[in-house]
Coordinates of C-alpha atoms in Angstrom, one line a residue:
M1 CA 11.2 13.2 41.3
G2 CA 9.5 11.0 43.8
T3 CA 8.8 7.1 43.6
W4 CA 7.7 5.9 39.8
Q5 CA 5.8 2.7 39.3
R6 CA 6.9 2.4 35.6
L7 CA 4.8 -0.4 33.9
L8 CA 6.3 -2.4 31.2
L9 CA 4.1 -4.7 29.4
C10 CA 5.1 -7.9 28.5
G11 CA 2.5 -10.5 27.9
G12 CA 0.1 -8.9 30.2
V13 CA 2.2 -8.6 33.0
S14 CA 3.6 -5.4 34.7
F15 CA 7.0 -5.3 36.2
L16 CA 7.2 -2.5 38.9
R17 CA 10.5 -0.7 38.7
G18 CA 12.4 -1.1 42.3
G19 CA 12.0 -4.8 43.0
G20 CA 8.1 -5.3 43.1
I21 CA 6.3 -8.0 42.2
P22 CA 4.9 -8.8 38.4
V23 CA 1.1 -7.6 38.5
P24 CA -1.4 -8.8 35.7
L25 CA -2.8 -6.4 33.8
R26 CA -5.8 -6.1 31.7
G27 CA -5.3 -4.6 28.3
S28 CA -4.0 -1.2 29.6
R29 CA -0.8 0.3 28.6
S30 CA 0.0 3.1 31.2
L31 CA 2.6 4.9 33.2
V32 CA 1.8 5.2 36.6
C33 CA 3.1 7.5 39.3
R34 CA 2.4 8.1 42.9
R35 CA 2.2 11.8 43.1
Q36 CA 1.1 14.3 40.4
L37 CA 3.9 15.9 37.9
S38 CA 4.9 19.4 38.4
G39 CA 4.6 21.8 35.2
A40 CA 8.2 21.6 34.7
D41 CA 8.2 17.9 34.6
R42 CA 5.7 17.4 32.3
E43 CA 7.3 19.8 30.1
I44 CA 10.7 18.1 30.2
L45 CA 8.6 14.7 29.3
K46 CA 6.8 16.3 26.3
Q47 CA 10.3 17.4 25.1
R48 CA 11.7 14.1 25.5
R49 CA 8.6 12.2 23.9
T50 CA 8.9 14.8 21.1
Q51 CA 12.7 13.8 20.3
I52 CA 11.9 10.4 20.3
M53 CA 9.4 10.3 18.2
S54 CA 11.0 12.7 15.4
R55 CA 14.0 10.3 15.6
G56 CA 11.7 7.2 14.9
L57 CA 10.4 8.8 11.9
P58 CA 12.4 9.2 8.5
K59 CA 12.3 12.4 6.6
Q60 CA 10.4 12.0 3.3
K61 CA 12.1 12.8 0.3
P62 CA 10.4 12.7 -3.1
I63 CA 11.7 10.5 -5.9
E64 CA 13.9 12.0 -8.5
G65 CA 11.6 12.7 -11.7
V66 CA 8.4 11.5 -10.6
K67 CA 5.8 14.1 -10.1
Q68 CA 3.0 12.0 -8.1
V69 CA 3.1 8.6 -6.2
I70 CA -0.2 6.7 -6.2
V71 CA -0.1 3.7 -3.9
V72 CA -2.5 0.9 -4.5
A73 CA -3.5 -1.4 -1.6
S74 CA -6.1 -3.9 -0.3
G75 CA -5.2 -5.0 3.4
K76 CA -5.9 -8.4 2.1
G77 CA -4.5 -10.7 -0.6
G78 CA -6.0 -11.9 -3.9
V79 CA -8.8 -9.3 -4.3
G80 CA -7.3 -7.9 -7.6
K81 CA -4.8 -5.0 -6.3
S82 CA -2.3 -5.9 -8.8
T83 CA -4.5 -6.3 -11.7
T84 CA -5.9 -3.0 -10.8
A85 CA -2.5 -1.6 -10.6
V86 CA -1.2 -2.9 -14.2
N87 CA -4.5 -1.9 -15.8
D88 CA -4.3 2.0 -14.4
S89 CA -3.3 3.5 -17.8
S90 CA -2.7 7.4 -18.3
K91 CA 0.2 9.6 -19.2
A92 CA 3.8 8.9 -18.3
I93 CA 3.4 5.9 -15.8
G94 CA 5.8 4.1 -13.9
L95 CA 4.7 0.9 -12.0
L96 CA 6.6 -0.3 -9.1
D97 CA 6.0 -3.7 -7.2
V98 CA 7.1 -3.6 -3.7
D99 CA 5.7 -7.0 -2.8
V100 CA 8.8 -8.5 -2.0
Y101 CA 7.6 -11.7 -1.0
G102 CA 4.9 -12.6 -3.9
P103 CA 5.5 -10.2 -7.1
S104 CA 3.0 -10.3 -9.5
I105 CA 4.0 -7.4 -11.8
P106 CA 6.7 -9.4 -14.1
K107 CA 4.0 -11.9 -15.0
M108 CA 1.2 -9.7 -15.6
M109 CA 3.4 -7.1 -17.8
N110 CA 5.0 -10.1 -19.3
L111 CA 8.7 -9.0 -18.3
K112 CA 11.8 -11.0 -17.5
G113 CA 15.1 -10.2 -17.1
N114 CA 17.8 -8.3 -14.7
P115 CA 17.4 -4.7 -14.8
E116 CA 20.5 -2.8 -16.6
L117 CA 22.5 -0.5 -14.6
S118 CA 22.9 3.4 -15.7
Q119 CA 26.1 5.5 -15.6
N120 CA 25.0 6.4 -12.3
N121 CA 24.6 3.0 -10.6
L122 CA 21.0 2.9 -10.6
M123 CA 18.6 0.4 -12.0
R124 CA 16.8 0.8 -15.3
P125 CA 13.4 -0.4 -15.2
L126 CA 12.0 -2.8 -17.8
L127 CA 9.6 -1.4 -20.2
N128 CA 6.3 -2.9 -21.7
Y129 CA 3.2 -1.1 -23.2
G130 CA 4.9 2.0 -22.6
I131 CA 5.1 1.7 -18.9
A132 CA 8.4 1.7 -16.9
C133 CA 8.5 -1.5 -14.2
M134 CA 10.3 -2.5 -11.2
S135 CA 10.0 -5.3 -9.1
M136 CA 11.9 -7.8 -6.7
G137 CA 10.7 -10.6 -9.2
F138 CA 13.2 -9.0 -11.9
L139 CA 16.0 -9.6 -9.3
V140 CA 15.5 -13.2 -8.1
E141 CA 14.3 -16.6 -9.9
D142 CA 10.5 -17.2 -10.4
T143 CA 10.4 -20.2 -8.1
T144 CA 12.8 -19.0 -5.6
P145 CA 11.2 -18.0 -2.0
V146 CA 12.4 -14.6 -0.9
V147 CA 13.2 -15.9 3.1
W148 CA 14.0 -13.0 4.7
R149 CA 13.5 -11.1 7.9
G150 CA 12.3 -7.6 8.4
L151 CA 15.4 -5.7 8.1
M152 CA 16.5 -7.4 4.7
V153 CA 13.0 -6.7 3.3
M154 CA 13.2 -3.0 4.5
S155 CA 16.7 -2.6 2.8
A156 CA 15.3 -4.2 -0.5
V157 CA 12.2 -1.8 -0.5
E158 CA 14.9 1.0 0.2
K159 CA 16.7 0.0 -2.9
L160 CA 13.5 -0.3 -5.2
L161 CA 12.4 3.3 -3.8
R162 CA 15.9 4.9 -4.2
Q163 CA 18.5 3.2 -6.7
V164 CA 16.1 3.2 -9.7
D165 CA 16.4 5.6 -12.8
W166 CA 12.7 6.4 -13.3
G167 CA 13.3 9.1 -15.9
Q168 CA 10.3 11.8 -15.9
L169 CA 7.1 10.1 -14.8
D170 CA 3.5 12.1 -14.2
Y171 CA 2.8 9.0 -11.9
L172 CA 4.3 6.4 -10.2
V173 CA 1.7 3.4 -9.3
V174 CA 3.3 1.5 -6.3
D175 CA 1.5 -2.1 -6.0
M176 CA 1.3 -2.5 -2.0
P177 CA 1.7 -5.7 -0.5
P178 CA -1.2 -7.1 1.5
G179 CA -1.5 -6.0 5.1
T180 CA -0.6 -3.1 7.3
G181 CA 2.9 -3.9 8.7
D182 CA 6.3 -2.8 8.3
M183 CA 6.3 -2.4 4.8
Q184 CA 3.6 -0.5 4.2
L185 CA 4.7 2.2 6.8
S186 CA 8.4 2.3 5.5
V187 CA 6.8 3.1 2.0
S188 CA 4.3 5.5 3.4
Q189 CA 6.8 7.5 6.0
N190 CA 10.0 7.5 3.0
I191 CA 8.1 9.1 0.5
P192 CA 5.4 11.8 -0.2
I193 CA 2.2 10.0 -1.6
S194 CA -0.3 11.9 -3.5
G195 CA -2.9 9.2 -2.5
A196 CA -3.9 6.0 -1.8
V197 CA -6.5 3.6 -3.8
I198 CA -7.9 0.7 -1.6
V199 CA -9.0 -2.3 -3.7
S200 CA -11.6 -4.8 -2.1
T201 CA -14.3 -7.7 -3.3
P202 CA -17.6 -7.0 -1.7
Q203 CA -16.8 -9.8 0.6
D204 CA -17.4 -9.3 4.3
I205 CA -13.7 -11.1 5.0
A206 CA -12.0 -8.7 2.3
L207 CA -13.7 -5.6 3.7
I208 CA -12.3 -6.2 7.2
D209 CA -9.1 -5.8 6.0
A210 CA -9.7 -3.0 3.4
H211 CA -11.2 -1.0 6.4
K212 CA -7.9 -1.3 8.3
G213 CA -5.8 -0.6 5.2
A214 CA -7.9 2.8 4.9
E215 CA -7.3 3.4 8.4
M216 CA -3.8 3.0 8.5
F217 CA -3.1 5.3 5.3
R218 CA -5.3 7.9 7.3
K219 CA -2.8 7.5 10.5
V220 CA 0.2 8.4 8.3
H221 CA -1.4 11.0 6.7
V222 CA -1.8 9.8 3.5
P223 CA -5.2 10.5 1.4
V224 CA -7.2 7.7 0.4
L225 CA -8.7 8.6 -3.0
G226 CA -11.4 6.2 -2.8
L227 CA -12.3 2.2 -3.2
V228 CA -12.3 0.1 -6.1
Q229 CA -15.0 -2.7 -5.8
N230 CA -13.4 -5.5 -7.7
M231 CA -15.3 -9.0 -8.9
S232 CA -18.2 -6.9 -8.3
V233 CA -20.8 -9.2 -10.5
F234 CA -20.4 -12.2 -12.6
Q235 CA -22.6 -12.5 -15.9
C236 CA -23.1 -15.4 -17.7
P237 CA -21.6 -15.4 -21.2
K238 CA -24.7 -17.6 -22.8
C239 CA -27.8 -16.4 -21.0
K240 CA -26.5 -13.0 -19.5
H241 CA -27.9 -13.6 -16.0
K242 CA -25.8 -11.7 -13.4
T243 CA -24.6 -13.1 -10.0
H244 CA -23.0 -11.5 -7.3
I245 CA -20.8 -14.3 -6.1
F246 CA -19.1 -12.3 -3.3
G247 CA -22.0 -10.4 -2.2
A248 CA -23.4 -7.0 -3.7
D249 CA -22.1 -3.5 -2.9
G250 CA -20.1 -4.4 0.2
A251 CA -17.2 -2.1 -0.9
R252 CA -19.7 0.9 -0.9
K253 CA -21.2 0.1 2.4
L254 CA -17.5 0.5 3.7
A255 CA -17.1 3.6 1.6
Q256 CA -19.7 5.2 3.2
T257 CA -18.7 4.1 6.5
L258 CA -15.4 5.8 6.1
D259 CA -17.0 8.7 4.3
L260 CA -15.2 7.9 0.9
D261 CA -16.1 7.7 -2.9
V262 CA -16.3 4.2 -5.0
L263 CA -14.0 5.0 -7.9
G264 CA -15.7 2.1 -9.8
D265 CA -16.7 -1.5 -10.3
I266 CA -14.6 -4.2 -11.7
P267 CA -16.6 -7.3 -12.7
L268 CA -15.4 -10.7 -12.5
H269 CA -14.9 -11.9 -16.1
P270 CA -12.7 -14.6 -17.4
S271 CA -10.8 -12.0 -20.0
I272 CA -9.4 -10.0 -17.0
R273 CA -8.1 -13.4 -15.9
E274 CA -6.8 -14.4 -19.0
T275 CA -5.1 -11.5 -20.3
S276 CA -3.5 -10.7 -16.6
D277 CA -2.1 -14.6 -16.9
T278 CA -0.6 -14.0 -20.3
G279 CA 1.0 -10.8 -19.7
Q280 CA -1.4 -8.7 -22.0
P281 CA -3.4 -6.5 -19.4
V282 CA -7.1 -5.9 -21.0
V283 CA -6.6 -2.3 -21.4
F284 CA -4.1 -2.8 -23.9
S285 CA -5.0 -6.2 -25.2
Q286 CA -8.7 -5.6 -25.5
P287 CA -9.4 -1.7 -25.3
D288 CA -12.8 -1.4 -26.5
S289 CA -14.1 -4.3 -23.8
D290 CA -16.3 -3.3 -21.3
E291 CA -13.8 -4.5 -19.0
A292 CA -11.1 -2.5 -19.9
K293 CA -13.4 0.8 -20.3
A294 CA -14.0 -0.1 -16.4
Y295 CA -10.7 0.3 -15.7
L296 CA -9.9 3.3 -17.7
R297 CA -13.2 4.9 -15.9
I298 CA -11.5 4.3 -12.4
A299 CA -8.0 5.8 -13.9
T300 CA -9.8 9.1 -14.8
E301 CA -11.5 9.0 -11.3
V302 CA -8.2 8.6 -9.7
V303 CA -6.4 11.3 -11.5
R304 CA -9.4 13.5 -10.9
R305 CA -8.9 13.5 -7.2
L306 CA -5.3 13.9 -7.0
P307 CA -4.1 17.2 -5.5
P308 CA -2.0 19.5 -7.9
P309 CA 1.7 18.2 -8.4
P310 CA 4.2 20.1 -6.4
E311 CA 6.1 22.7 -8.0

């Protein structure tokens, strides 16, 4: 097949096969050969590459009893992703918290305790406000840090996905952790996802990561349903003056860049923080408030954009 120079990147240095001298590279990931491949050689390499890729990607398998899965993500922490997931209320819903390192759902849904096991040895979700919930926070103490390496985290996520008896659900809302790493890929590639909702504040720093999050879902062929602009405006309760603390319309500008819709705006309001901290989501504790109506409008927009559930 001739003399090959196979370049393996390692800290910006390539090692030439056959005892060559290490050569610094400038950001180029390449496979270099001294002569052009024949048609047969190219076909062999193509088939080999296809085999390797097919082994690396898990086969998607639906979650039993769940019609559609919606993931709520952000790319960055602290932008209101979990609060949005908790307040997304409609039909028969389950809520899965796959943020292994920092689960928020037990606190926000006022749930505590270990899940019971079914006759099939599956964990039964904890229930509050008519929503079935499962979280790593039910399996460890509140103050116990989860100090795990990647493989253990992936194993925990697999158990949360596959070893829970959800019953019959119209929608399973998955509260994703911040970032675009192993956990996000594991969820996206293991189960069929009907759509992703990206939550961001209007702040430029948050929008950078929201952009990355949306692009990640596109790369793994998950439809992005739209963006939610959280903490969009603060209205003084006394004088009613409105202040855009985190900037104005940042998520709208990003949505235009990504050719997406803004599903809705959530104001920065003390009642949302207070009801979340006390485990009483605003859509249940204050259903007639403007804040609750904002969440319900977003839920309606999300459902409207979902594809028909598979038969």
